[in-house]
Short mmCIF file of C-alpha atoms and ligand atoms in Angstrom, two decimals:
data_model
loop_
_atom_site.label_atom_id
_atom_site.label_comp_id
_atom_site.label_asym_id
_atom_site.label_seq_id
_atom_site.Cartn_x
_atom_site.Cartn_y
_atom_site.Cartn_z
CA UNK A 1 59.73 -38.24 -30.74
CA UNK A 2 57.98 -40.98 -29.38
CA UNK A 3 55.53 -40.74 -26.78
CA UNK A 4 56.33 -42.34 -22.96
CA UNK A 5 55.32 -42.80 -19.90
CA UNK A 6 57.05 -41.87 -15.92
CA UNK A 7 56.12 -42.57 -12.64
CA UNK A 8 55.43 -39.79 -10.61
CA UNK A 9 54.94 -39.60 -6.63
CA UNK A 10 53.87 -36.03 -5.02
CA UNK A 11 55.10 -36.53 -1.47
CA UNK A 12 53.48 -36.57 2.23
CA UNK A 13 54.92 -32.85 2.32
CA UNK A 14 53.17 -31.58 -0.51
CA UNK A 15 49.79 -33.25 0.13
CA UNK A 16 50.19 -32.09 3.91
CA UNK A 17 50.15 -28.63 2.83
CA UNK A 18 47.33 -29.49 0.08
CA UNK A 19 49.49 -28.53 -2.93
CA UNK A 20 48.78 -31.46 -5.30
CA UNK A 21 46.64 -29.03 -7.57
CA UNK A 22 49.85 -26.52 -7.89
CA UNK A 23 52.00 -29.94 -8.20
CA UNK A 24 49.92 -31.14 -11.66
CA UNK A 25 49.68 -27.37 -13.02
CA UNK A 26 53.06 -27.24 -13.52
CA UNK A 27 53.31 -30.62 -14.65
CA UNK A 28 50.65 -30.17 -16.98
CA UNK A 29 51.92 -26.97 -18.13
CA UNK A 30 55.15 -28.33 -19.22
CA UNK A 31 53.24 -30.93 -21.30
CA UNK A 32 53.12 -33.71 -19.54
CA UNK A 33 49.58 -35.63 -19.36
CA UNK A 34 48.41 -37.37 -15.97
CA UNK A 35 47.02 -40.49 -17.75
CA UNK A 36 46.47 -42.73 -14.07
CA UNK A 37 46.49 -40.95 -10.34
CA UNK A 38 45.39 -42.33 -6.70
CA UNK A 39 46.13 -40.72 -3.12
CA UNK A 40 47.41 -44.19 -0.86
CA UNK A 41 48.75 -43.88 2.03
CA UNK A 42 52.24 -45.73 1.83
CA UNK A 43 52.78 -49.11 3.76
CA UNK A 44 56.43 -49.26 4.87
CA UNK A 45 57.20 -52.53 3.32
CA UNK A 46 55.17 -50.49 0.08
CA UNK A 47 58.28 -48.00 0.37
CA UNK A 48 60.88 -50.20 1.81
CA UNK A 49 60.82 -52.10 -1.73
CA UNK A 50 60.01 -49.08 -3.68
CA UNK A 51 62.78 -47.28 -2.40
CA UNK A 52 65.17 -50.47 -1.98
CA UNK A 53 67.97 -49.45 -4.70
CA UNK A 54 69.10 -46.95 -1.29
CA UNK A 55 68.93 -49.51 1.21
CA UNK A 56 72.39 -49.16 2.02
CA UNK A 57 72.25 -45.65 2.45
CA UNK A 58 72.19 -43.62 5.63
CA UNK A 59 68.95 -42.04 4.72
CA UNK A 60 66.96 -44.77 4.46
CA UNK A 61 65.43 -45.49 7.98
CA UNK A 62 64.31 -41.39 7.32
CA UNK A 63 63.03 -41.52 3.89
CA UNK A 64 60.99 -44.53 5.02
CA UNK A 65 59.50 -42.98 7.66
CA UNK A 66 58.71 -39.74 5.70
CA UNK A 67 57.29 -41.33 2.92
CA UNK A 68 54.52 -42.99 5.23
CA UNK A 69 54.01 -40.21 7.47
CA UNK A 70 50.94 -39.24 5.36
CA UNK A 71 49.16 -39.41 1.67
CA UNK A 72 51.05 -39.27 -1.67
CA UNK A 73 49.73 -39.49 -4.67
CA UNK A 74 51.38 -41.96 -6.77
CA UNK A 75 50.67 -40.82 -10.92
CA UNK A 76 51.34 -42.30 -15.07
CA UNK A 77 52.55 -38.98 -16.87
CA UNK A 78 52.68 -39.10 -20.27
CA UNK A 79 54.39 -37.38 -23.13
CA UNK A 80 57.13 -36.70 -26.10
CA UNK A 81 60.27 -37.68 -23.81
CA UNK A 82 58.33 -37.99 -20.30
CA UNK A 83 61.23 -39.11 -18.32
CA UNK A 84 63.92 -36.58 -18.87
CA UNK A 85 60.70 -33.96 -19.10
CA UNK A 86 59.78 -34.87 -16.07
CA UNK A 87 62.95 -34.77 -14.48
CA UNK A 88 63.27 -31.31 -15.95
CA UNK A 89 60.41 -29.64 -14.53
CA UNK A 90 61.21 -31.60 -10.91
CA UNK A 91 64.48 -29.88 -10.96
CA UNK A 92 67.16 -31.28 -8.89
CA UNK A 93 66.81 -33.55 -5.87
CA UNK A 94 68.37 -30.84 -3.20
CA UNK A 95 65.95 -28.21 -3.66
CA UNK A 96 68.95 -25.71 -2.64
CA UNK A 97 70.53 -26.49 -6.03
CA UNK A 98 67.36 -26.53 -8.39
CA UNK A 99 66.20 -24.29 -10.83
CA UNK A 100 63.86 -21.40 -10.92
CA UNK A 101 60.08 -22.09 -11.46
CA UNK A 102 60.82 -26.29 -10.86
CA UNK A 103 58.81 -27.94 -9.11
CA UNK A 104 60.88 -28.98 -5.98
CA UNK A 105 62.32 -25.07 -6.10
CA UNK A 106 58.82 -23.98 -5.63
CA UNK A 107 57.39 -26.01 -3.17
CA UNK A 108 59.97 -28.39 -1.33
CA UNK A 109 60.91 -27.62 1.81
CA UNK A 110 64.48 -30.12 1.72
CA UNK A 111 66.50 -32.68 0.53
CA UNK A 112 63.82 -35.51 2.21
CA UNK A 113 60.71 -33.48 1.67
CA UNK A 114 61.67 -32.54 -1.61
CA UNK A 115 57.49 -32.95 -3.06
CA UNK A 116 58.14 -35.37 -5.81
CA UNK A 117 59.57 -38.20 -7.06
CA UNK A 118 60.30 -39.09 -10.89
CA UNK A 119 61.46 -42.48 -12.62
CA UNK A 120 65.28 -42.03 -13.61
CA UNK A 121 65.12 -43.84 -16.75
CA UNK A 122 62.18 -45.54 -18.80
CA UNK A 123 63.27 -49.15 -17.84
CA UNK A 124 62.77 -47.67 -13.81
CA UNK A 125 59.55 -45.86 -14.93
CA UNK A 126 57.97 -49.49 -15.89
CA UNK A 127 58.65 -50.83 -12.95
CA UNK A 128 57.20 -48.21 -10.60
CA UNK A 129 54.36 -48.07 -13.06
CA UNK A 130 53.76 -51.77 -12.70
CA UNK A 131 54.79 -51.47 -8.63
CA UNK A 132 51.39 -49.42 -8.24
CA UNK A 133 48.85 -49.40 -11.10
CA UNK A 134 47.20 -52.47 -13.00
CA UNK A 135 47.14 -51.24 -16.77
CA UNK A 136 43.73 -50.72 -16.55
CA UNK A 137 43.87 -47.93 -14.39
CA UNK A 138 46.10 -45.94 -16.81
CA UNK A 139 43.95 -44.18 -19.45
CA UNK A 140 45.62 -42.66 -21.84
P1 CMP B 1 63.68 -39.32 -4.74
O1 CMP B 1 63.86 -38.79 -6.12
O2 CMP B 1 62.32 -39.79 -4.37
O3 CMP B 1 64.72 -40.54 -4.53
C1 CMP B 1 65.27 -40.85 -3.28
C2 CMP B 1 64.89 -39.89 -2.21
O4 CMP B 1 65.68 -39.93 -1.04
C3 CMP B 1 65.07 -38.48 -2.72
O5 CMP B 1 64.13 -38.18 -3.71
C4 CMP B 1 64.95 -37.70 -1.42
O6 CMP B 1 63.61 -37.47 -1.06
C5 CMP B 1 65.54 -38.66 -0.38
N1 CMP B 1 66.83 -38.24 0.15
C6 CMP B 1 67.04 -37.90 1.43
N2 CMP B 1 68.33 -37.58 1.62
C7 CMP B 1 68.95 -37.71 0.44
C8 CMP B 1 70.30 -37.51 0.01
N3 CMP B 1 71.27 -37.13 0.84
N4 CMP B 1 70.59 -37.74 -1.30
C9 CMP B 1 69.61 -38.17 -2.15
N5 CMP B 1 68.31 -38.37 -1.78
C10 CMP B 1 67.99 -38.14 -0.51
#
């Protein structure tokens, strides 16, 4: 299997309560290797374009908002089949509906402050990568 690379955010609700170190253990201990990470804080044009494939929907004057109320930390993950591993140990965007010992059923608190983000698809994951890291900040 060949090895690849996802964009990962932890969001302003999981730095707020200083989980990022809880965040990365479990994404390191499904395999998945944090080869670039920086804590930004957001600009809302930043997350107006990063988020812009939901313009049209009603949450996206919220998720705006949330996503610059405080720090993320935006990260490269690599490994075998990062993108659907990564989406596997995120578990499912409602954290009502996710699975035991995922990420966003450990630690989010709801549908918005669900702690993470993931790429949806390798072609996504190169342009998020490319949205917020030069390729020499990746170290792999
Ligand atoms: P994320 O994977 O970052 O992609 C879009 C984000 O929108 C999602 O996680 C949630 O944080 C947020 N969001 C808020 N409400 C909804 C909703 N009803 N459906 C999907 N995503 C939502």
């Amino acid at each position: 299997m060949a090895t690849e690379r996802t964009f990962s955010i932890i969001k302003p609700d999981a730095t707020r309560r200083n989980l990022t170190g809880k965040v990365n253990a479990v994404l390191e201990g499904a395999g998945l290797r944090i080869v670039a990470q920086k804590r930004i804080w957001m600009t809302t044009q930043q997350a107006e374009t990063f988020y812009g494939v939901h313009k049209e929907r009603p949450f996206f004057r919220d998720l705006v908002t949330f996503m610059t109320s405080g720090p993320v930390v935006v990260q490269v993950l690599e490994g075998d089949n990062a993108v659907a591993k990564n989406r596997e140990v995120m578990g499912a965007t409602n954290p009502a509906n996710a699975a035991e010992g995922t990420i966003r059923k450990l630690f989010a608190e709801s549908i918005e402050a669900n702690s993470v983000h993931g790429s949806d698809s390798p072609e996504n994951a190169a342009t998020e990568i490319a949205y917020f890291f030069a390729g020499t900040e990746i170290v792999g």
